Amino acid sequence: MSDPMRPRASLRTAVVWEVLQDALDRRVKATGRESLDVLDTGGGSGNFAVPLARLGHRVTVVDPSPNALFALERRSAEAGVAERVKGVQGDAHGLFDVVERGGYDAVLCHGVLEYVDDPADGVRNVVDALRDEGVLSLLAAGLGGAVLARALAGHFKEARQALADPDGRWGEGDPVPHRFTAEQLTALVEGAGLRVAAVHGVRVFADLVPGVLVDTEPGAMEALLKLEAAAAEVAAFHSVATQLHVLGETRGTGGA
């Protein structure tokens, strides 16, 4: 898996990485501690965990896949941060069978909410892992991005189906059980008792632009990254983003 700071991966992760790094920097200053305890639910092979460990944080990754955890172990060792990364097998539903309740300064819930039976319960569960002052980084599939992608591929009936379906699914063959609007995600975060500090659209353009254009046009990658960053904060683009990122903070945590 690619590092968030590598160019190609940056098209998918740059916005989330910048928001998350800024939030953690603020927590470091607020706590007076140089490193934080971070929980990455569904963190897989360490796309975020390893770079966070490089910054000096202690990261616990919970993932149901033994293969992903094996890759995490190998990757963290190669990066020289094995002592700061711990992988445990588990999922969001049984989270506190494997990690401590209320033991983390930050929780990442990226690409998890789409697959839990009850998204509201899933958010409440990961929020319970936070300390009294902490931050939640929530990344989930956006409804509008899927509708737009199906329509641009000529699958107009599927696009309409996704738009009308309560879970945002375009059909029986859809591999994603749930998709969300920005309003739905912020409601879930607020319903779990957190304050919404920021909402960003992720991959607004990256999945729509032909790869050959990005790879062959001089400066195209950098220009697209800057466009993604600029559009991410514009509410109008949240409705067409492939993914949506919500940063939530406990009520006692300082403002964004």
PDB file of C-alpha atoms in Angstrom:
ATOM      1  CA  MET A   1       0.000   0.000   0.000  1.00  0.00           C
ATOM      2  CA  SER A   2       1.215   3.510  -0.779  1.00  0.00           C
ATOM      3  CA  ASP A   3       2.229   6.105   1.731  1.00  0.00           C
ATOM      4  CA  PRO A   4      -0.073   9.162   2.015  1.00  0.00           C
ATOM      5  CA  MET A   5       2.833  11.359   1.013  1.00  0.00           C
ATOM      6  CA  ARG A   6       3.582   9.581  -2.280  1.00  0.00           C
ATOM      7  CA  PRO A   7       2.161  11.416  -5.338  1.00  0.00           C
ATOM      8  CA  ARG A   8      -0.299   8.827  -6.680  1.00  0.00           C
ATOM      9  CA  ALA A   9      -1.654   7.946  -3.231  1.00  0.00           C
ATOM     10  CA  SER A  10      -1.869  11.642  -2.410  1.00  0.00           C
ATOM     11  CA  LEU A  11      -4.739  12.055  -4.856  1.00  0.00           C
ATOM     12  CA  ARG A  12      -6.783   9.857  -2.528  1.00  0.00           C
ATOM     13  CA  THR A  13      -5.389  10.772   0.876  1.00  0.00           C
ATOM     14  CA  ALA A  14      -3.854  14.255   0.826  1.00  0.00           C
ATOM     15  CA  VAL A  15      -6.916  16.141   2.102  1.00  0.00           C
ATOM     16  CA  VAL A  16      -7.545  13.708   4.956  1.00  0.00           C
ATOM     17  CA  TRP A  17      -3.858  13.585   5.871  1.00  0.00           C
ATOM     18  CA  GLU A  18      -3.555  17.379   6.124  1.00  0.00           C
ATOM     19  CA  VAL A  19      -6.688  17.738   8.262  1.00  0.00           C
ATOM     20  CA  LEU A  20      -5.675  14.853  10.521  1.00  0.00           C
ATOM     21  CA  GLN A  21      -2.094  16.018  10.968  1.00  0.00           C
ATOM     22  CA  ASP A  22      -3.280  19.512  11.890  1.00  0.00           C
ATOM     23  CA  ALA A  23      -5.766  18.110  14.424  1.00  0.00           C
ATOM     24  CA  LEU A  24      -3.099  15.936  16.044  1.00  0.00           C
ATOM     25  CA  ASP A  25      -0.636  18.830  16.157  1.00  0.00           C
ATOM     26  CA  ARG A  26      -3.237  20.823  18.071  1.00  0.00           C
ATOM     27  CA  ARG A  27      -3.762  17.930  20.485  1.00  0.00           C
ATOM     28  CA  VAL A  28       0.008  17.699  21.067  1.00  0.00           C
ATOM     29  CA  LYS A  29       0.110  21.388  21.980  1.00  0.00           C
ATOM     30  CA  ALA A  30      -2.988  21.121  24.173  1.00  0.00           C
ATOM     31  CA  THR A  31      -1.773  18.071  26.086  1.00  0.00           C
ATOM     32  CA  GLY A  32       1.846  19.092  26.371  1.00  0.00           C
ATOM     33  CA  ARG A  33       2.828  15.568  25.291  1.00  0.00           C
ATOM     34  CA  GLU A  34       5.078  14.956  22.315  1.00  0.00           C
ATOM     35  CA  SER A  35       3.217  11.812  21.256  1.00  0.00           C
ATOM     36  CA  LEU A  36      -0.410  10.752  21.303  1.00  0.00           C
ATOM     37  CA  ASP A  37      -2.219   7.431  21.554  1.00  0.00           C
ATOM     38  CA  VAL A  38      -4.041   6.833  18.271  1.00  0.00           C
ATOM     39  CA  LEU A  39      -6.513   4.068  17.432  1.00  0.00           C
ATOM     40  CA  ASP A  40      -6.953   3.189  13.765  1.00  0.00           C
ATOM     41  CA  THR A  41     -10.047   1.027  13.283  1.00  0.00           C
ATOM     42  CA  GLY A  42      -9.961  -0.896  10.037  1.00  0.00           C
ATOM     43  CA  GLY A  43      -6.461   0.449   9.487  1.00  0.00           C
ATOM     44  CA  GLY A  44      -5.399  -2.429   7.270  1.00  0.00           C
ATOM     45  CA  SER A  45      -1.747  -2.494   6.282  1.00  0.00           C
ATOM     46  CA  GLY A  46      -0.967   0.903   7.787  1.00  0.00           C
ATOM     47  CA  ASN A  47      -1.755   3.542   5.170  1.00  0.00           C
ATOM     48  CA  PHE A  48      -2.133   6.082   7.958  1.00  0.00           C
ATOM     49  CA  ALA A  49      -0.701   4.196  10.936  1.00  0.00           C
ATOM     50  CA  VAL A  50       2.878   4.037   9.672  1.00  0.00           C
ATOM     51  CA  PRO A  51       3.132   7.744   8.708  1.00  0.00           C
ATOM     52  CA  LEU A  52       1.558   8.678  12.061  1.00  0.00           C
ATOM     53  CA  ALA A  53       4.114   6.516  13.864  1.00  0.00           C
ATOM     54  CA  ARG A  54       6.848   8.298  11.903  1.00  0.00           C
ATOM     55  CA  LEU A  55       5.587  11.514  13.500  1.00  0.00           C
ATOM     56  CA  GLY A  56       6.186   9.905  16.892  1.00  0.00           C
ATOM     57  CA  HIS A  57       2.665   8.812  17.823  1.00  0.00           C
ATOM     58  CA  ARG A  58       1.751   5.397  19.244  1.00  0.00           C
ATOM     59  CA  VAL A  59      -0.769   3.716  16.941  1.00  0.00           C
ATOM     60  CA  THR A  60      -2.966   0.691  17.562  1.00  0.00           C
ATOM     61  CA  VAL A  61      -4.496  -0.788  14.421  1.00  0.00           C
ATOM     62  CA  VAL A  62      -7.617  -2.955  14.696  1.00  0.00           C
ATOM     63  CA  ASP A  63      -8.449  -4.914  11.555  1.00  0.00           C
ATOM     64  CA  PRO A  64     -10.303  -8.192  10.915  1.00  0.00           C
ATOM     65  CA  SER A  65      -7.820  -9.342   8.255  1.00  0.00           C
ATOM     66  CA  PRO A  66      -4.788 -11.380   9.375  1.00  0.00           C
ATOM     67  CA  ASN A  67      -3.153 -10.712   6.005  1.00  0.00           C
ATOM     68  CA  ALA A  68      -3.501  -6.953   6.442  1.00  0.00           C
ATOM     69  CA  LEU A  69      -2.043  -7.148   9.942  1.00  0.00           C
ATOM     70  CA  PHE A  70       0.882  -9.205   8.675  1.00  0.00           C
ATOM     71  CA  ALA A  71       1.524  -6.557   6.012  1.00  0.00           C
ATOM     72  CA  LEU A  72       1.254  -3.864   8.707  1.00  0.00           C
ATOM     73  CA  GLU A  73       3.883  -5.615  10.817  1.00  0.00           C
ATOM     74  CA  ARG A  74       6.244  -5.907   7.867  1.00  0.00           C
ATOM     75  CA  ARG A  75       5.683  -2.356   6.708  1.00  0.00           C
ATOM     76  CA  SER A  76       6.134  -0.804  10.162  1.00  0.00           C
ATOM     77  CA  ALA A  77       9.375  -2.767  10.609  1.00  0.00           C
ATOM     78  CA  GLU A  78      10.693  -1.571   7.239  1.00  0.00           C
ATOM     79  CA  ALA A  79       9.846   2.016   8.237  1.00  0.00           C
ATOM     80  CA  GLY A  80      11.664   1.622  11.561  1.00  0.00           C
ATOM     81  CA  VAL A  81       8.572   2.316  13.662  1.00  0.00           C
ATOM     82  CA  ALA A  82       7.622  -1.212  14.779  1.00  0.00           C
ATOM     83  CA  GLU A  83       7.863  -0.247  18.459  1.00  0.00           C
ATOM     84  CA  ARG A  84       5.180   2.421  17.959  1.00  0.00           C
ATOM     85  CA  VAL A  85       2.697   0.356  15.921  1.00  0.00           C
ATOM     86  CA  LYS A  86       0.599  -2.478  17.324  1.00  0.00           C
ATOM     87  CA  GLY A  87      -1.815  -4.543  15.246  1.00  0.00           C
ATOM     88  CA  VAL A  88      -4.688  -6.511  16.779  1.00  0.00           C
ATOM     89  CA  GLN A  89      -7.313  -8.601  15.047  1.00  0.00           C
ATOM     90  CA  GLY A  90     -10.876  -7.393  15.581  1.00  0.00           C
ATOM     91  CA  ASP A  91     -13.627  -5.134  14.250  1.00  0.00           C
ATOM     92  CA  ALA A  92     -15.634  -2.080  15.226  1.00  0.00           C
ATOM     93  CA  HIS A  93     -18.476  -4.137  16.686  1.00  0.00           C
ATOM     94  CA  GLY A  94     -16.270  -5.984  19.179  1.00  0.00           C
ATOM     95  CA  LEU A  95     -13.805  -3.139  19.583  1.00  0.00           C
ATOM     96  CA  PHE A  96     -13.534  -3.276  23.359  1.00  0.00           C
ATOM     97  CA  ASP A  97     -12.765  -6.949  23.333  1.00  0.00           C
ATOM     98  CA  VAL A  98      -9.315  -5.961  22.037  1.00  0.00           C
ATOM     99  CA  VAL A  99      -8.669  -2.310  23.028  1.00  0.00           C
ATOM    100  CA  GLU A 100      -9.209  -0.048  26.009  1.00  0.00           C
ATOM    101  CA  ARG A 101     -12.377   2.027  26.305  1.00  0.00           C
ATOM    102  CA  GLY A 102     -11.582   5.726  26.706  1.00  0.00           C
ATOM    103  CA  GLY A 103      -7.874   5.183  26.114  1.00  0.00           C
ATOM    104  CA  TYR A 104      -7.079   7.217  23.001  1.00  0.00           C
ATOM    105  CA  ASP A 105      -6.407  10.825  22.061  1.00  0.00           C
ATOM    106  CA  ALA A 106      -7.558  10.221  18.503  1.00  0.00           C
ATOM    107  CA  VAL A 107      -9.549   7.571  16.670  1.00  0.00           C
ATOM    108  CA  LEU A 108      -9.468   6.962  12.928  1.00  0.00           C
ATOM    109  CA  CYS A 109     -12.532   5.351  11.404  1.00  0.00           C
ATOM    110  CA  HIS A 110     -11.722   5.251   7.697  1.00  0.00           C
ATOM    111  CA  GLY A 111     -13.669   3.043   5.295  1.00  0.00           C
ATOM    112  CA  VAL A 112     -15.386   1.200   8.134  1.00  0.00           C
ATOM    113  CA  LEU A 113     -18.803   2.794   8.516  1.00  0.00           C
ATOM    114  CA  GLU A 114     -19.919   1.590   5.092  1.00  0.00           C
ATOM    115  CA  TYR A 115     -19.725  -2.027   6.258  1.00  0.00           C
ATOM    116  CA  VAL A 116     -21.253  -2.028   9.752  1.00  0.00           C
ATOM    117  CA  ASP A 117     -24.874  -3.129  10.193  1.00  0.00           C
ATOM    118  CA  ASP A 118     -25.816  -0.064  12.246  1.00  0.00           C
ATOM    119  CA  PRO A 119     -23.739   3.030  11.329  1.00  0.00           C
ATOM    120  CA  ALA A 120     -25.031   5.055  14.302  1.00  0.00           C
ATOM    121  CA  ASP A 121     -24.000   2.298  16.702  1.00  0.00           C
ATOM    122  CA  GLY A 122     -20.666   2.027  14.904  1.00  0.00           C
ATOM    123  CA  VAL A 123     -19.900   5.723  15.405  1.00  0.00           C
ATOM    124  CA  ARG A 124     -20.927   5.619  19.070  1.00  0.00           C
ATOM    125  CA  ASN A 125     -18.674   2.628  19.596  1.00  0.00           C
ATOM    126  CA  VAL A 126     -15.531   4.234  18.186  1.00  0.00           C
ATOM    127  CA  VAL A 127     -16.281   7.482  20.023  1.00  0.00           C
ATOM    128  CA  ASP A 128     -16.300   5.513  23.277  1.00  0.00           C
ATOM    129  CA  ALA A 129     -12.620   4.766  22.651  1.00  0.00           C
ATOM    130  CA  LEU A 130     -11.776   8.480  22.985  1.00  0.00           C
ATOM    131  CA  ARG A 131     -10.471  10.144  26.109  1.00  0.00           C
ATOM    132  CA  ASP A 132     -12.421  13.064  27.580  1.00  0.00           C
ATOM    133  CA  GLU A 133     -10.579  15.349  25.181  1.00  0.00           C
ATOM    134  CA  GLY A 134     -10.004  13.769  21.786  1.00  0.00           C
ATOM    135  CA  VAL A 135     -10.666  13.809  18.062  1.00  0.00           C
ATOM    136  CA  LEU A 136     -12.406  11.479  15.635  1.00  0.00           C
ATOM    137  CA  SER A 137     -11.394  11.235  11.976  1.00  0.00           C
ATOM    138  CA  LEU A 138     -14.313   9.710  10.089  1.00  0.00           C
ATOM    139  CA  LEU A 139     -14.011   8.870   6.380  1.00  0.00           C
ATOM    140  CA  ALA A 140     -16.850   7.187   4.499  1.00  0.00           C
ATOM    141  CA  ALA A 141     -18.214   6.699   0.989  1.00  0.00           C
ATOM    142  CA  GLY A 142     -20.188   9.624  -0.404  1.00  0.00           C
ATOM    143  CA  LEU A 143     -23.570   9.092  -2.053  1.00  0.00           C
ATOM    144  CA  GLY A 144     -23.233  11.804  -4.676  1.00  0.00           C
ATOM    145  CA  GLY A 145     -19.888  10.578  -5.928  1.00  0.00           C
ATOM    146  CA  ALA A 146     -21.322   7.124  -6.627  1.00  0.00           C
ATOM    147  CA  VAL A 147     -24.358   8.551  -8.432  1.00  0.00           C
ATOM    148  CA  LEU A 148     -22.141  10.737 -10.596  1.00  0.00           C
ATOM    149  CA  ALA A 149     -19.733   7.895 -11.374  1.00  0.00           C
ATOM    150  CA  ARG A 150     -22.517   5.532 -12.471  1.00  0.00           C
ATOM    151  CA  ALA A 151     -24.094   8.229 -14.635  1.00  0.00           C
ATOM    152  CA  LEU A 152     -20.819   9.156 -16.335  1.00  0.00           C
ATOM    153  CA  ALA A 153     -20.247   5.462 -17.061  1.00  0.00           C
ATOM    154  CA  GLY A 154     -23.613   5.365 -18.840  1.00  0.00           C
ATOM    155  CA  HIS A 155     -25.365   3.349 -16.119  1.00  0.00           C
ATOM    156  CA  PHE A 156     -28.270   5.746 -15.721  1.00  0.00           C
ATOM    157  CA  LYS A 157     -30.693   3.303 -14.104  1.00  0.00           C
ATOM    158  CA  GLU A 158     -28.081   2.371 -11.507  1.00  0.00           C
ATOM    159  CA  ALA A 159     -27.365   6.040 -10.844  1.00  0.00           C
ATOM    160  CA  ARG A 160     -31.058   6.665 -10.239  1.00  0.00           C
ATOM    161  CA  GLN A 161     -31.289   3.563  -8.049  1.00  0.00           C
ATOM    162  CA  ALA A 162     -28.410   4.767  -5.859  1.00  0.00           C
ATOM    163  CA  LEU A 163     -30.010   8.182  -5.557  1.00  0.00           C
ATOM    164  CA  ALA A 164     -33.304   6.675  -4.374  1.00  0.00           C
ATOM    165  CA  ASP A 165     -31.949   3.860  -2.200  1.00  0.00           C
ATOM    166  CA  PRO A 166     -31.845   4.563   1.581  1.00  0.00           C
ATOM    167  CA  ASP A 167     -28.333   3.082   1.726  1.00  0.00           C
ATOM    168  CA  GLY A 168     -27.144   4.646  -1.518  1.00  0.00           C
ATOM    169  CA  ARG A 169     -26.697   1.309  -3.294  1.00  0.00           C
ATOM    170  CA  TRP A 170     -26.935   1.126  -7.081  1.00  0.00           C
ATOM    171  CA  GLY A 171     -27.956  -2.531  -7.277  1.00  0.00           C
ATOM    172  CA  GLU A 172     -27.478  -6.089  -6.064  1.00  0.00           C
ATOM    173  CA  GLY A 173     -23.920  -6.143  -7.384  1.00  0.00           C
ATOM    174  CA  ASP A 174     -22.902  -3.033  -5.459  1.00  0.00           C
ATOM    175  CA  PRO A 175     -20.017  -3.993  -3.126  1.00  0.00           C
ATOM    176  CA  VAL A 176     -20.644  -1.059  -0.756  1.00  0.00           C
ATOM    177  CA  PRO A 177     -23.454  -1.650   1.789  1.00  0.00           C
ATOM    178  CA  HIS A 178     -23.863   2.006   2.847  1.00  0.00           C
ATOM    179  CA  ARG A 179     -23.116   5.423   1.388  1.00  0.00           C
ATOM    180  CA  PHE A 180     -23.724   8.755   3.050  1.00  0.00           C
ATOM    181  CA  THR A 181     -24.403  12.427   2.511  1.00  0.00           C
ATOM    182  CA  ALA A 182     -22.446  15.025   4.452  1.00  0.00           C
ATOM    183  CA  GLU A 183     -25.590  15.780   6.449  1.00  0.00           C
ATOM    184  CA  GLN A 184     -26.007  12.135   7.433  1.00  0.00           C
ATOM    185  CA  LEU A 185     -22.411  11.817   8.585  1.00  0.00           C
ATOM    186  CA  THR A 186     -22.447  15.012  10.617  1.00  0.00           C
ATOM    187  CA  ALA A 187     -25.707  13.892  12.235  1.00  0.00           C
ATOM    188  CA  LEU A 188     -24.090  10.580  13.208  1.00  0.00           C
ATOM    189  CA  VAL A 189     -21.079  12.348  14.712  1.00  0.00           C
ATOM    190  CA  GLU A 190     -23.226  14.826  16.630  1.00  0.00           C
ATOM    191  CA  GLY A 191     -25.530  12.008  17.722  1.00  0.00           C
ATOM    192  CA  ALA A 192     -22.520  10.324  19.324  1.00  0.00           C
ATOM    193  CA  GLY A 193     -21.920  13.449  21.411  1.00  0.00           C
ATOM    194  CA  LEU A 194     -19.137  15.092  19.430  1.00  0.00           C
ATOM    195  CA  ARG A 195     -18.840  18.553  17.964  1.00  0.00           C
ATOM    196  CA  VAL A 196     -18.251  18.681  14.208  1.00  0.00           C
ATOM    197  CA  ALA A 197     -15.053  20.660  13.674  1.00  0.00           C
ATOM    198  CA  ALA A 198     -14.751  20.260   9.890  1.00  0.00           C
ATOM    199  CA  VAL A 199     -16.258  18.536   6.863  1.00  0.00           C
ATOM    200  CA  HIS A 200     -14.309  17.912   3.666  1.00  0.00           C
ATOM    201  CA  GLY A 201     -15.060  16.348   0.316  1.00  0.00           C
ATOM    202  CA  VAL A 202     -12.429  13.799  -0.709  1.00  0.00           C
ATOM    203  CA  ARG A 203     -11.649  12.728  -4.278  1.00  0.00           C
ATOM    204  CA  VAL A 204     -13.996  15.270  -5.831  1.00  0.00           C
ATOM    205  CA  PHE A 205     -12.174  15.133  -9.177  1.00  0.00           C
ATOM    206  CA  ALA A 206      -9.459  12.483  -8.810  1.00  0.00           C
ATOM    207  CA  ASP A 207     -11.687   9.532  -9.709  1.00  0.00           C
ATOM    208  CA  LEU A 208     -13.153  11.326 -12.730  1.00  0.00           C
ATOM    209  CA  VAL A 209      -9.974  12.582 -14.394  1.00  0.00           C
ATOM    210  CA  PRO A 210      -8.366  10.108 -16.859  1.00  0.00           C
ATOM    211  CA  GLY A 211      -5.197   8.679 -15.357  1.00  0.00           C
ATOM    212  CA  VAL A 212      -3.277   9.157 -18.587  1.00  0.00           C
ATOM    213  CA  LEU A 213      -3.860  12.908 -18.347  1.00  0.00           C
ATOM    214  CA  VAL A 214      -2.473  13.077 -14.828  1.00  0.00           C
ATOM    215  CA  ASP A 215       0.510  10.888 -15.683  1.00  0.00           C
ATOM    216  CA  THR A 216       1.559  12.551 -18.927  1.00  0.00           C
ATOM    217  CA  GLU A 217       0.767  16.249 -18.626  1.00  0.00           C
ATOM    218  CA  PRO A 218       3.624  18.165 -16.952  1.00  0.00           C
ATOM    219  CA  GLY A 219       2.498  19.569 -13.594  1.00  0.00           C
ATOM    220  CA  ALA A 220      -0.930  17.938 -13.823  1.00  0.00           C
ATOM    221  CA  MET A 221      -0.557  15.919 -10.627  1.00  0.00           C
ATOM    222  CA  GLU A 222       0.407  18.936  -8.538  1.00  0.00           C
ATOM    223  CA  ALA A 223      -2.330  21.061 -10.087  1.00  0.00           C
ATOM    224  CA  LEU A 224      -4.952  18.395  -9.434  1.00  0.00           C
ATOM    225  CA  LEU A 225      -3.813  18.046  -5.815  1.00  0.00           C
ATOM    226  CA  LYS A 226      -4.195  21.792  -5.335  1.00  0.00           C
ATOM    227  CA  LEU A 227      -7.636  21.720  -6.958  1.00  0.00           C
ATOM    228  CA  GLU A 228      -8.727  18.868  -4.684  1.00  0.00           C
ATOM    229  CA  ALA A 229      -7.522  20.788  -1.628  1.00  0.00           C
ATOM    230  CA  ALA A 230      -9.364  23.934  -2.691  1.00  0.00           C
ATOM    231  CA  ALA A 231     -12.618  22.149  -3.502  1.00  0.00           C
ATOM    232  CA  ALA A 232     -12.573  19.969  -0.378  1.00  0.00           C
ATOM    233  CA  GLU A 233     -13.738  22.793   1.865  1.00  0.00           C
ATOM    234  CA  VAL A 234     -16.461  24.067  -0.472  1.00  0.00           C
ATOM    235  CA  ALA A 235     -19.815  22.681   0.688  1.00  0.00           C
ATOM    236  CA  ALA A 236     -21.219  22.602  -2.854  1.00  0.00           C
ATOM    237  CA  PHE A 237     -18.650  19.954  -3.818  1.00  0.00           C
ATOM    238  CA  HIS A 238     -19.426  17.691  -0.854  1.00  0.00           C
ATOM    239  CA  SER A 239     -22.445  16.407  -2.753  1.00  0.00           C
ATOM    240  CA  VAL A 240     -20.295  14.958  -5.571  1.00  0.00           C
ATOM    241  CA  ALA A 241     -17.257  13.733  -3.627  1.00  0.00           C
ATOM    242  CA  THR A 242     -16.347  10.049  -3.761  1.00  0.00           C
ATOM    243  CA  GLN A 243     -15.682  10.145  -0.027  1.00  0.00           C
ATOM    244  CA  LEU A 244     -16.574  12.469   2.827  1.00  0.00           C
ATOM    245  CA  HIS A 245     -14.364  13.277   5.786  1.00  0.00           C
ATOM    246  CA  VAL A 246     -15.729  14.552   9.086  1.00  0.00           C
ATOM    247  CA  LEU A 247     -13.499  15.686  11.930  1.00  0.00           C
ATOM    248  CA  GLY A 248     -15.282  15.418  15.259  1.00  0.00           C
ATOM    249  CA  GLU A 249     -14.086  16.659  18.648  1.00  0.00           C
ATOM    250  CA  THR A 250     -15.238  15.901  22.165  1.00  0.00           C
ATOM    251  CA  ARG A 251     -17.057  18.802  23.748  1.00  0.00           C
ATOM    252  CA  GLY A 252     -14.136  19.620  26.019  1.00  0.00           C
ATOM    253  CA  THR A 253     -11.644  19.825  23.178  1.00  0.00           C
ATOM    254  CA  GLY A 254     -10.479  23.217  21.946  1.00  0.00           C
ATOM    255  CA  GLY A 255     -11.892  24.626  18.707  1.00  0.00           C
ATOM    256  CA  ALA A 256     -10.524  23.882  15.261  1.00  0.00           C
TER     257      ALA A 256
END
